[in-house]
mmCIF file of C-alpha atoms in Angstrom:
data_model
loop_
_atom_site.group_PDB
_atom_site.id
_atom_site.type_symbol
_atom_site.label_atom_id
_atom_site.label_comp_id
_atom_site.label_asym_id
_atom_site.label_seq_id
_atom_site.Cartn_x
_atom_site.Cartn_y
_atom_site.Cartn_z
ATOM 1 C CA VAL A 1 14.157 -14.025 -13.506
ATOM 2 C CA ASN A 2 14.867 -14.813 -9.854
ATOM 3 C CA ILE A 3 18.456 -13.765 -10.489
ATOM 4 C CA LEU A 4 17.220 -10.149 -10.520
ATOM 5 C CA LYS A 5 16.312 -10.246 -6.818
ATOM 6 C CA LYS A 6 19.487 -11.865 -5.471
ATOM 7 C CA ARG A 7 21.147 -9.570 -2.942
ATOM 8 C CA GLU A 8 24.432 -11.410 -3.304
ATOM 9 C CA TYR A 9 25.190 -9.171 -6.300
ATOM 10 C CA LEU A 10 25.152 -6.195 -3.907
ATOM 11 C CA GLY A 11 28.159 -7.652 -2.113
ATOM 12 C CA HIS A 12 26.203 -9.350 0.683
ATOM 13 C CA THR A 13 26.254 -12.925 1.945
ATOM 14 C CA ILE A 14 22.869 -14.420 2.827
ATOM 15 C CA ASN A 15 22.641 -17.598 4.879
ATOM 16 C CA PHE A 16 19.880 -19.798 6.293
ATOM 17 C CA LYS A 17 17.453 -19.245 3.416
ATOM 18 C CA THR A 18 16.360 -22.883 3.601
ATOM 19 C CA ARG A 19 15.639 -25.371 6.340
ATOM 20 C CA LYS A 20 15.148 -29.141 6.240
ATOM 21 C CA HIS A 21 11.685 -30.318 7.138
ATOM 22 C CA PHE A 22 11.458 -32.930 9.863
ATOM 23 C CA LYS A 23 9.084 -35.089 7.809
ATOM 24 C CA ASP A 24 10.663 -35.458 4.369
ATOM 25 C CA LYS A 25 14.172 -34.191 5.234
ATOM 26 C CA LYS A 26 14.051 -31.954 2.168
ATOM 27 C CA SER A 27 15.137 -28.320 2.117
ATOM 28 C CA HIS A 28 12.335 -25.758 2.086
ATOM 29 C CA TYR A 29 12.643 -21.989 1.705
ATOM 30 C CA VAL A 30 11.893 -20.019 4.863
ATOM 31 C CA ASP A 31 10.510 -16.501 5.247
ATOM 32 C CA GLU A 32 12.862 -13.634 4.423
ATOM 33 C CA SER A 33 12.628 -12.388 8.016
ATOM 34 C CA GLU A 34 14.488 -15.523 9.141
ATOM 35 C CA TRP A 35 17.475 -14.992 6.845
ATOM 36 C CA THR A 36 20.871 -13.952 8.183
ATOM 37 C CA ILE A 37 22.466 -11.225 6.049
ATOM 38 C CA PHE A 38 26.163 -10.299 6.243
ATOM 39 C CA GLU A 39 26.644 -7.043 4.348
ATOM 40 C CA ASN A 40 29.658 -6.014 2.252
ATOM 41 C CA THR A 41 31.466 -9.349 2.434
ATOM 42 C CA HIS A 42 32.665 -9.249 -1.185
ATOM 43 C CA GLU A 43 32.833 -6.883 -4.146
ATOM 44 C CA ALA A 44 29.462 -5.783 -5.498
ATOM 45 C CA ILE A 45 28.684 -5.951 -9.210
ATOM 46 C CA ILE A 46 25.579 -3.724 -9.033
ATOM 47 C CA ASP A 47 24.834 -0.586 -7.010
ATOM 48 C CA GLN A 48 21.966 -0.284 -4.523
ATOM 49 C CA GLU A 49 20.049 2.329 -6.548
ATOM 50 C CA THR A 50 19.912 0.139 -9.657
ATOM 51 C CA PHE A 51 18.892 -2.878 -7.585
ATOM 52 C CA ASP A 52 16.075 -0.949 -5.896
ATOM 53 C CA ASN A 53 14.886 0.384 -9.250
ATOM 54 C CA VAL A 54 14.725 -3.145 -10.673
ATOM 55 C CA GLN A 55 12.686 -4.361 -7.697
ATOM 56 C CA ARG A 56 10.261 -1.453 -8.114
ATOM 57 C CA ILE A 57 9.837 -2.184 -11.823
ATOM 58 C CA ARG A 58 9.254 -5.886 -11.196
ATOM 59 C CA ALA A 59 6.686 -5.044 -8.513
ATOM 60 C CA ASN A 60 4.649 -3.161 -11.139
ATOM 61 C CA VAL A 61 3.365 -6.126 -13.104
ATOM 62 C CA ARG A 62 3.229 -5.141 -16.768
ATOM 63 C CA ARG A 63 0.528 -6.434 -19.041
ATOM 64 C CA TYR A 64 1.670 -8.882 -21.685
ATOM 65 C CA PRO A 65 2.261 -7.541 -25.201
ATOM 66 C CA ASP A 66 -1.019 -7.471 -27.082
ATOM 67 C CA GLY A 67 -1.943 -7.468 -30.744
ATOM 68 C CA TRP A 68 -0.566 -3.958 -31.198
ATOM 69 C CA GLY A 69 3.035 -4.640 -30.161
ATOM 70 C CA ASP A 70 5.086 -4.508 -26.965
ATOM 71 C CA ALA A 71 3.929 -3.006 -23.683
ATOM 72 C CA HIS A 72 3.730 0.797 -23.685
ATOM 73 C CA PRO A 73 6.646 2.596 -21.929
ATOM 74 C CA LEU A 74 4.238 4.299 -19.494
ATOM 75 C CA THR A 75 2.556 1.053 -18.459
ATOM 76 C CA GLY A 76 2.836 0.582 -14.699
ATOM 77 C CA LEU A 77 3.642 4.249 -14.023
ATOM 78 C CA MET A 78 0.236 5.914 -14.418
ATOM 79 C CA TYR A 79 -2.449 5.955 -11.723
ATOM 80 C CA CYS A 80 -5.850 7.533 -11.260
ATOM 81 C CA ALA A 81 -5.639 10.536 -8.933
ATOM 82 C CA ASP A 82 -9.148 9.954 -7.522
ATOM 83 C CA CYS A 83 -9.375 6.207 -6.833
ATOM 84 C CA GLY A 84 -5.676 5.273 -6.973
ATOM 85 C CA GLY A 85 -6.241 2.505 -9.529
ATOM 86 C CA LYS A 86 -3.796 1.736 -12.309
ATOM 87 C CA MET A 87 -4.446 3.154 -15.754
ATOM 88 C CA TYR A 88 -4.646 0.823 -18.752
ATOM 89 C CA VAL A 89 -3.503 1.644 -22.265
ATOM 90 C CA HIS A 90 -5.742 1.430 -25.335
ATOM 91 C CA ARG A 91 -3.654 1.264 -28.503
ATOM 92 C CA VAL A 92 -6.294 2.238 -31.080
ATOM 93 C CA ASN A 93 -8.808 5.059 -30.746
ATOM 94 C CA ASN A 94 -11.297 6.141 -33.425
ATOM 95 C CA GLY A 95 -9.495 3.933 -35.923
ATOM 96 C CA LYS A 96 -6.139 5.646 -35.340
ATOM 97 C CA ARG A 97 -2.907 4.526 -33.708
ATOM 98 C CA ASP A 98 -3.299 6.951 -30.842
ATOM 99 C CA PRO A 99 -2.519 5.264 -27.476
ATOM 100 C CA GLN A 100 -4.658 6.526 -24.609
ATOM 101 C CA PHE A 101 -4.799 5.626 -20.921
ATOM 102 C CA THR A 102 -7.982 5.187 -18.898
ATOM 103 C CA CYS A 103 -8.651 4.255 -15.279
ATOM 104 C CA SER A 104 -8.880 0.486 -14.838
ATOM 105 C CA GLN A 105 -11.406 0.810 -12.005
ATOM 106 C CA TYR A 106 -13.901 2.712 -14.159
ATOM 107 C CA SER A 107 -14.476 -0.253 -16.478
ATOM 108 C CA LYS A 108 -15.087 -2.732 -13.648
ATOM 109 C CA ILE A 109 -18.629 -4.093 -13.817
ATOM 110 C CA PRO A 110 -20.941 -2.386 -13.080
ATOM 111 C CA CYS A 111 -19.192 0.382 -14.978
ATOM 112 C CA GLY A 112 -18.557 3.601 -13.050
ATOM 113 C CA THR A 113 -19.109 2.251 -9.527
ATOM 114 C CA LEU A 114 -15.468 1.993 -8.373
ATOM 115 C CA CYS A 115 -14.436 5.194 -10.167
ATOM 116 C CA GLY A 116 -16.884 7.739 -11.516
ATOM 117 C CA THR A 117 -15.051 8.770 -14.699
ATOM 118 C CA GLN A 118 -12.486 7.396 -17.149
ATOM 119 C CA HIS A 119 -9.764 10.023 -16.580
ATOM 120 C CA ARG A 120 -8.868 9.526 -20.249
ATOM 121 C CA ILE A 121 -5.595 11.066 -21.424
ATOM 122 C CA ARG A 122 -3.423 10.688 -24.511
ATOM 123 C CA ALA A 123 -0.118 8.913 -23.926
ATOM 124 C CA GLU A 124 1.683 11.316 -26.261
ATOM 125 C CA ALA A 125 0.562 14.272 -24.125
ATOM 126 C CA VAL A 126 2.012 12.659 -20.991
ATOM 127 C CA LEU A 127 5.327 11.843 -22.697
ATOM 128 C CA THR A 128 5.560 15.420 -23.977
ATOM 129 C CA LEU A 129 4.887 16.753 -20.489
ATOM 130 C CA ILE A 130 7.619 14.551 -18.974
ATOM 131 C CA THR A 131 10.073 15.592 -21.687
ATOM 132 C CA ASP A 132 9.373 19.303 -21.156
ATOM 133 C CA MET A 133 9.673 18.859 -17.399
ATOM 134 C CA LEU A 134 13.062 17.106 -17.597
ATOM 135 C CA ARG A 135 14.380 19.633 -20.120
ATOM 136 C CA ALA A 136 13.391 22.519 -17.859
ATOM 137 C CA ILE A 137 14.997 20.833 -14.844
ATOM 138 C CA ALA A 138 18.240 20.171 -16.740
ATOM 139 C CA GLU A 139 18.338 23.761 -18.040
ATOM 140 C CA TYR A 140 17.718 25.121 -14.555
ATOM 141 C CA SER A 141 20.509 22.923 -13.187
ATOM 142 C CA LYS A 142 22.994 24.275 -15.733
ATOM 143 C CA ASN A 143 22.066 27.950 -15.364
ATOM 144 C CA ASP A 144 21.889 28.202 -11.558
ATOM 145 C CA ARG A 145 23.397 25.145 -9.900
ATOM 146 C CA ALA A 146 23.304 26.378 -6.305
ATOM 147 C CA GLU A 147 19.692 27.553 -6.525
ATOM 148 C CA PHE A 148 18.687 24.286 -8.202
ATOM 149 C CA ILE A 149 20.174 22.204 -5.376
ATOM 150 C CA ARG A 150 18.497 24.416 -2.780
ATOM 151 C CA THR A 151 15.050 24.196 -4.379
ATOM 152 C CA VAL A 152 15.281 20.412 -4.778
ATOM 153 C CA GLN A 153 16.167 19.961 -1.117
ATOM 154 C CA GLU A 154 13.481 22.415 0.028
ATOM 155 C CA THR A 155 10.815 20.737 -2.114
ATOM 156 C CA GLN A 156 11.651 17.324 -0.744
ATOM 157 C CA ALA A 157 11.742 18.568 2.845
ATOM 158 C CA ALA A 158 8.400 20.384 2.482
ATOM 159 C CA GLN A 159 6.677 17.295 1.073
ATOM 160 C CA GLN A 160 8.013 15.040 3.804
ATOM 161 C CA ALA A 161 7.667 17.429 6.751
ATOM 162 C CA ALA A 162 3.914 17.054 7.294
ATOM 163 C CA ASP A 163 3.929 13.304 6.750
ATOM 164 C CA ILE A 164 6.961 12.637 8.930
ATOM 165 C CA SER A 165 5.521 14.776 11.743
ATOM 166 C CA LYS A 166 2.443 12.538 11.875
ATOM 167 C CA LYS A 167 4.610 9.426 11.790
ATOM 168 C CA ARG A 168 6.792 10.668 14.648
ATOM 169 C CA LYS A 169 3.719 11.350 16.787
ATOM 170 C CA ARG A 170 2.302 7.948 15.949
ATOM 171 C CA LEU A 171 5.667 6.316 16.717
ATOM 172 C CA ALA A 172 5.765 7.899 20.178
ATOM 173 C CA ALA A 173 2.172 6.814 20.874
ATOM 174 C CA ALA A 174 2.837 3.263 19.655
ATOM 175 C CA GLN A 175 5.973 2.941 21.776
ATOM 176 C CA LYS A 176 4.081 4.221 24.817
ATOM 177 C CA ARG A 177 1.247 1.757 24.260
ATOM 178 C CA ALA A 178 3.717 -1.113 23.764
ATOM 179 C CA GLY A 179 5.257 -0.321 27.159
ATOM 180 C CA GLU A 180 1.811 -0.256 28.768
ATOM 181 C CA LEU A 181 0.964 -3.641 27.273
ATOM 182 C CA GLU A 182 4.137 -5.144 28.697
ATOM 183 C CA LYS A 183 3.127 -3.938 32.163
ATOM 184 C CA LEU A 184 -0.412 -5.280 31.720
ATOM 185 C CA ILE A 185 0.872 -8.692 30.660
ATOM 186 C CA CYS A 186 3.101 -8.857 33.736
ATOM 187 C CA LYS A 187 0.188 -7.748 35.946
ATOM 188 C CA ILE A 188 -2.298 -10.363 34.731
ATOM 189 C CA TYR A 189 0.393 -13.040 34.999
ATOM 190 C CA GLU A 190 0.963 -12.158 38.651
ATOM 191 C CA ASP A 191 -2.791 -12.019 39.331
ATOM 192 C CA ASN A 192 -3.239 -15.431 37.756
ATOM 193 C CA ALA A 193 -0.343 -16.892 39.715
ATOM 194 C CA LEU A 194 -1.810 -15.536 42.980
ATOM 195 C CA GLY A 195 -5.269 -16.874 42.148
ATOM 196 C CA LYS A 196 -6.865 -13.452 41.682
ATOM 197 C CA LEU A 197 -7.573 -14.031 37.980
ATOM 198 C CA PRO A 198 -9.198 -17.234 36.613
ATOM 199 C CA ASP A 199 -7.258 -19.216 34.011
ATOM 200 C CA ALA A 200 -9.878 -18.753 31.288
ATOM 201 C CA ARG A 201 -9.925 -14.999 31.770
ATOM 202 C CA TYR A 202 -6.121 -14.881 31.885
ATOM 203 C CA GLU A 203 -5.790 -16.802 28.610
ATOM 204 C CA ALA A 204 -8.285 -14.509 26.855
ATOM 205 C CA LEU A 205 -6.551 -11.327 28.062
ATOM 206 C CA ASP A 206 -3.097 -12.707 27.326
ATOM 207 C CA ALA A 207 -4.073 -13.583 23.739
ATOM 208 C CA GLN A 208 -5.676 -10.161 23.242
ATOM 209 C CA TYR A 209 -2.657 -8.268 24.604
ATOM 210 C CA ALA A 210 -0.204 -10.423 22.649
ATOM 211 C CA LYS A 211 -2.070 -9.803 19.387
ATOM 212 C CA GLU A 212 -2.098 -6.041 19.953
ATOM 213 C CA GLN A 213 1.560 -6.104 20.963
ATOM 214 C CA ASP A 214 2.604 -7.944 17.783
ATOM 215 C CA ALA A 215 0.704 -5.444 15.629
ATOM 216 C CA LEU A 216 2.303 -2.524 17.465
ATOM 217 C CA ASN A 217 5.805 -3.970 17.114
ATOM 218 C CA ALA A 218 5.336 -4.366 13.361
ATOM 219 C CA GLU A 219 4.006 -0.799 13.094
ATOM 220 C CA ILE A 220 6.883 0.562 15.198
ATOM 221 C CA THR A 221 9.399 -1.123 12.896
ATOM 222 C CA GLU A 222 7.832 0.469 9.797
ATOM 223 C CA LEU A 223 7.617 3.899 11.434
ATOM 224 C CA GLU A 224 11.250 3.756 12.529
ATOM 225 C CA LYS A 225 12.286 2.923 8.964
ATOM 226 C CA ALA A 226 10.292 5.915 7.696
ATOM 227 C CA VAL A 227 11.910 8.256 10.219
ATOM 228 C CA ILE A 228 15.392 6.993 9.353
ATOM 229 C CA GLY A 229 14.608 7.469 5.658
ATOM 230 C CA TYR A 230 13.578 11.064 6.337
ATOM 231 C CA GLU A 231 16.853 11.740 8.111
ATOM 232 C CA GLN A 232 18.671 10.568 4.976
ATOM 233 C CA SER A 233 16.583 12.740 2.644
ATOM 234 C CA ARG A 234 19.521 14.995 1.757
ATOM 235 C CA LYS A 235 21.294 12.009 0.212
ATOM 236 C CA SER A 236 18.184 11.270 -1.854
ATOM 237 C CA ALA A 237 18.186 14.820 -3.217
ATOM 238 C CA GLU A 238 21.818 14.395 -4.195
ATOM 239 C CA LYS A 239 20.937 11.180 -6.049
ATOM 240 C CA PHE A 240 18.305 13.011 -8.087
ATOM 241 C CA ILE A 241 20.779 15.763 -8.949
ATOM 242 C CA ALA A 242 23.348 13.164 -10.024
ATOM 243 C CA LEU A 243 20.683 11.498 -12.173
ATOM 244 C CA ILE A 244 19.970 14.791 -13.956
ATOM 245 C CA ASP A 245 23.688 15.229 -14.645
ATOM 246 C CA LYS A 246 23.876 11.722 -16.089
ATOM 247 C CA TYR A 247 22.068 12.662 -19.316
ATOM 248 C CA GLU A 248 23.048 15.381 -21.770
ATOM 249 C CA ASN A 249 19.631 15.834 -23.366
ATOM 250 C CA PHE A 250 16.080 14.564 -23.063
ATOM 251 C CA ASP A 251 14.992 14.711 -26.693
ATOM 252 C CA THR A 252 14.080 11.016 -26.725
ATOM 253 C CA LEU A 253 12.755 9.272 -23.623
ATOM 254 C CA THR A 254 13.715 5.605 -23.372
ATOM 255 C CA ASN A 255 12.242 2.993 -21.054
ATOM 256 C CA THR A 256 15.402 3.155 -18.956
ATOM 257 C CA MET A 257 15.136 6.918 -18.532
ATOM 258 C CA LEU A 258 11.452 6.747 -17.608
ATOM 259 C CA ASN A 259 12.053 4.094 -14.959
ATOM 260 C CA GLU A 260 15.076 5.925 -13.559
ATOM 261 C CA PHE A 261 13.318 9.276 -13.239
ATOM 262 C CA VAL A 262 9.592 8.676 -12.810
ATOM 263 C CA GLU A 263 8.136 7.083 -9.695
ATOM 264 C CA LYS A 264 4.461 7.530 -10.579
ATOM 265 C CA ILE A 265 2.097 9.759 -12.543
ATOM 266 C CA LEU A 266 -1.287 10.801 -11.138
ATOM 267 C CA VAL A 267 -3.928 11.800 -13.689
ATOM 268 C CA HIS A 268 -6.912 13.953 -12.695
ATOM 269 C CA GLU A 269 -10.170 14.201 -14.594
ATOM 270 C CA ARG A 270 -10.534 16.960 -17.177
ATOM 271 C CA ALA A 271 -11.901 20.255 -15.922
ATOM 272 C CA ARG A 272 -14.762 20.094 -18.432
ATOM 273 C CA LYS A 273 -15.728 16.753 -19.941
ATOM 274 C CA GLY A 274 -16.827 16.672 -23.570
ATOM 275 C CA SER A 275 -14.932 19.848 -24.437
ATOM 276 C CA GLN A 276 -12.148 19.912 -27.021
ATOM 277 C CA ASP A 277 -10.457 22.849 -25.287
ATOM 278 C CA THR A 278 -10.039 22.116 -21.579
ATOM 279 C CA THR A 279 -7.393 21.646 -18.909
ATOM 280 C CA GLN A 280 -6.345 18.451 -17.157
ATOM 281 C CA GLU A 281 -4.034 18.259 -14.156
ATOM 282 C CA VAL A 282 -1.207 15.705 -14.243
ATOM 283 C CA GLU A 283 1.096 15.171 -11.251
ATOM 284 C CA ILE A 284 4.557 13.747 -11.992
ATOM 285 C CA TYR A 285 6.436 12.280 -9.031
ATOM 286 C CA PHE A 286 10.151 11.708 -9.522
ATOM 287 C CA ASN A 287 12.290 9.137 -7.777
ATOM 288 C CA PHE A 288 14.183 10.378 -4.694
ATOM 289 C CA VAL A 289 12.469 13.798 -4.495
ATOM 290 C CA GLY A 290 8.769 13.307 -5.209
ATOM 291 C CA ARG A 291 6.881 16.056 -7.028
ATOM 292 C CA TYR A 292 9.266 18.771 -8.207
ATOM 293 C CA ILE A 293 8.328 21.593 -10.602
ATOM 294 C CA PRO A 294 11.121 23.868 -11.898
ATOM 295 C CA PRO A 295 10.535 27.644 -11.843
ATOM 296 C CA ALA A 296 10.173 27.764 -15.639
ATOM 297 C CA LEU A 297 7.015 25.625 -15.430
ATOM 298 C CA GLN A 298 5.501 27.205 -12.329
ATOM 299 C CA PRO A 299 2.023 28.735 -12.807
ATOM 300 C CA VAL A 300 2.212 32.364 -13.947
ATOM 301 C CA PRO A 301 -0.509 34.913 -12.996
ATOM 302 C CA LEU A 302 -2.673 35.872 -15.959
ATOM 303 C CA THR A 303 -2.746 39.405 -17.279
ATOM 304 C CA PRO A 304 -6.103 41.270 -17.399
ATOM 305 C CA GLU A 305 -6.277 40.690 -21.159
ATOM 306 C CA GLU A 306 -5.674 36.947 -20.736
ATOM 307 C CA GLN A 307 -8.262 36.755 -17.960
ATOM 308 C CA GLU A 308 -10.847 38.454 -20.192
ATOM 309 C CA GLU A 309 -10.073 36.073 -23.065
ATOM 310 C CA LEU A 310 -10.372 33.090 -20.729
ATOM 311 C CA ARG A 311 -13.722 34.383 -19.443
ATOM 312 C CA LYS A 312 -15.075 34.652 -22.989
ATOM 313 C CA LYS A 313 -13.958 31.091 -23.770
ATOM 314 C CA GLU A 314 -15.671 29.741 -20.660
ATOM 315 C CA GLU A 315 -18.875 31.617 -21.509
ATOM 316 C CA ARG A 316 -18.839 30.123 -25.003
ATOM 317 C CA LYS A 317 -18.352 26.635 -23.533
ATOM 318 C CA ASP A 318 -21.301 27.220 -21.208
ATOM 319 C CA ARG A 319 -23.530 28.281 -24.122
ATOM 320 C CA LEU A 320 -22.548 25.219 -26.158
ATOM 321 C CA HIS A 321 -23.208 22.955 -23.200
ATOM 322 C CA GLN A 322 -26.644 24.478 -22.619
ATOM 323 C CA ASN A 323 -27.465 23.946 -26.301
ATOM 324 C CA TYR A 324 -26.438 20.312 -25.940
ATOM 325 C CA LEU A 325 -28.695 19.872 -22.904
ATOM 326 C CA ARG A 326 -31.661 21.363 -24.812
ATOM 327 C CA ARG A 327 -31.061 19.057 -27.790
ATOM 328 C CA LYS A 328 -30.818 16.116 -25.418
ATOM 329 C CA ALA A 329 -34.074 17.063 -23.688
ATOM 330 C CA ASN A 330 -36.127 17.432 -26.897
ATOM 331 C CA GLY A 331 -34.714 14.258 -28.494
ATOM 332 C CA LYS A 332 -32.846 15.960 -31.347
ATOM 333 C CA GLN A 333 -29.482 14.861 -29.980
ATOM 334 C CA LYS A 334 -30.545 11.208 -29.880
ATOM 335 C CA GLU A 335 -31.806 11.342 -33.468
ATOM 336 C CA TRP A 336 -28.524 12.822 -34.659
ATOM 337 C CA GLU A 337 -26.484 10.225 -32.747
ATOM 338 C CA GLU A 338 -28.492 7.351 -34.224
ATOM 339 C CA ARG A 339 -27.827 8.618 -37.755
ATOM 340 C CA TYR A 340 -24.183 9.431 -37.121
ATOM 341 C CA ASN A 341 -23.168 6.422 -34.995
ATOM 342 C CA ALA A 342 -23.904 3.905 -37.747
ATOM 343 C CA ARG A 343 -21.629 5.721 -40.219
ATOM 344 C CA ARG A 344 -19.041 6.313 -37.525
ATOM 345 C CA LYS A 345 -18.990 2.650 -36.481
ATOM 346 C CA ALA A 346 -18.610 1.443 -40.066
ATOM 347 C CA LYS A 347 -15.755 3.883 -40.639
ATOM 348 C CA MET A 348 -13.997 2.858 -37.414
ATOM 349 C CA ASP A 349 -14.406 -0.865 -38.129
ATOM 350 C CA ALA A 350 -12.840 -0.410 -41.551
ATOM 351 C CA ALA A 351 -9.921 1.548 -40.089
ATOM 352 C CA LYS A 352 -9.363 -1.076 -37.365
ATOM 353 C CA ALA A 353 -9.469 -3.872 -39.936
ATOM 354 C CA ALA A 354 -6.811 -2.073 -41.991
ATOM 355 C CA ILE A 355 -4.600 -1.674 -38.927
ATOM 356 C CA ARG A 356 -5.121 -5.318 -37.963
ATOM 357 C CA ALA A 357 -4.231 -6.479 -41.488
ATOM 358 C CA GLU A 358 -1.088 -4.346 -41.459
ATOM 359 C CA ASP A 359 0.026 -5.824 -38.132
ATOM 360 C CA MET A 360 -0.727 -9.367 -39.291
ATOM 361 C CA GLU A 361 1.391 -8.753 -42.383
ATOM 362 C CA LYS A 362 4.276 -7.581 -40.178
ATOM 363 C CA GLY A 363 3.910 -10.687 -38.017
ATOM 364 C CA ILE A 364 3.181 -8.933 -34.714
ATOM 365 C CA PHE A 365 -0.418 -10.129 -34.514
ATOM 366 C CA THR A 366 -1.954 -13.555 -35.043
ATOM 367 C CA THR A 367 -5.611 -14.445 -34.687
ATOM 368 C CA VAL A 368 -6.631 -17.507 -32.727
ATOM 369 C CA SER A 369 -7.982 -19.187 -35.861
ATOM 370 C CA GLN A 370 -4.535 -18.971 -37.488
ATOM 371 C CA LEU A 371 -2.717 -20.677 -34.636
ATOM 372 C CA PRO A 372 -1.589 -24.266 -35.361
ATOM 373 C CA ARG A 373 -4.139 -26.729 -34.081
ATOM 374 C CA GLN A 374 -3.048 -29.551 -31.827
ATOM 375 C CA GLU A 375 -5.073 -32.676 -31.372
ATOM 376 C CA PRO A 376 -5.795 -33.517 -27.728
ATOM 377 C CA ARG A 377 -3.448 -36.145 -26.392
ATOM 378 C CA LYS A 378 -5.057 -39.368 -25.240
ATOM 379 C CA ALA A 379 -3.834 -41.115 -22.141
ATOM 380 C CA THR A 380 -2.147 -44.445 -22.808
ATOM 381 C CA VAL A 381 -2.226 -47.347 -20.392
ATOM 382 C CA SER A 382 0.586 -49.867 -20.426
ATOM 383 C CA ALA A 383 -0.145 -53.582 -20.482
ATOM 384 C CA SER A 384 1.451 -54.161 -17.092
ATOM 385 C CA ALA A 385 -0.635 -51.385 -15.536
ATOM 386 C CA ALA A 386 -3.803 -52.784 -17.087
ATOM 387 C CA ILE A 387 -3.125 -56.202 -15.606
#
C-alpha cells in the first residue's frame, strides 16, 4: 500500500530519502523534512486532488470488516459534535439489520465519562440527508449558475474569515516574538563573552530561548501555510463546483462519491432523548468549501398554525415525560421493565441468531470454533547445535 503515498506519480522527483548509517553502512530512511523534492520533472499520472483525497482516506483508519460484512461507507467520516470522537457503527439493532452510529468515547470505561451521551443516529438517515443535500445543490447549480457560484464563494469566505483573522494576528505576534528572541540570544552571548553573565546561567537561558524559538518557527510555518491556503480559497470553490458538475445524478451514493464530497459529518445529540418524534442536528462539511447549505434546504420560518401545532406536540411530550418520571418514582416502571426485558431479550437473541445463521450460510461470517485448528509448532534442535 506504500505505492499510494508516492509523490513521484504526481510528476515530482524526490531525492535523499535514505542515508547510510556510519555503523552498519546500510541505508536508512530519513525524516520527510530532509527530502529534496523537484516538482514537475516528468509527466504526472494522477492529479493533486485525487492524491490528497487518497491520503485523507488512508489517514482515517477504517475498522476491519466484521461478522456483518465489509466496512460501512460512512465509517471514518462521522464524528461526535460534542467531544470530537469518532462514531462507531453497530450493524444490528433490536434484532434488525439497521446500522446505527454511536460516539466511541461514550462507551469508554467508565461509561459516560468522556462523553455524556451516545449521540445515536441511524446510518440510513445520514445517507438520505447527504443525498438530499447533493441533489439540492446540483439542482441549484443548474437553475441559477451565477448565483450558485456566488453563494459557494461567500459561504467559504465567511467560514474562513473569522479563523484566518485570528491566525493572521497570531502570525504577526509570533514573528515579533521570534525577532525579540534573536536579539535576546545575541545579548546574552555578548554578556557571557564579556564576563557579565556566568556560563551556567548563559547555558540555561540559551537552552530556554532556543526551545521557544524552535516552537515559534514551527508555528509560524503552519500559520503561513494556513494564510496561503486562504488566499487560494477561490480555487477551492471552483474545485467544488467542478465536482458537482462531474455527476449527473445522486440517486445512489457510492464510496467514491462520499469520499470525494464529504470531509466530515458532525452529529449532535437529539433534542429530546427517549422520544420517538424529535429533532437532531447533523452538520455536513464538504471538501473544498466546508459547510454549505443550498437555499432549498435553508430553515423556513413557521406559520402561526405550524407554531401552534408544534407547541401542542411539545406539551404532549412533556406530559408523557412527567408520567414516566412518576412511574419511575413509585417503582411501576421498574416492574414493567423487568417483565418486558426478559421477553424482549429472548426475542432479540432469536433474531440475532437467525441473522448470524444466514451470514454463516453465505460465508461472510465464521465463528472461532469453526476455524481450522493448528497444532503449536515445537522448536527443533539440530544435532550439531546440541553438541
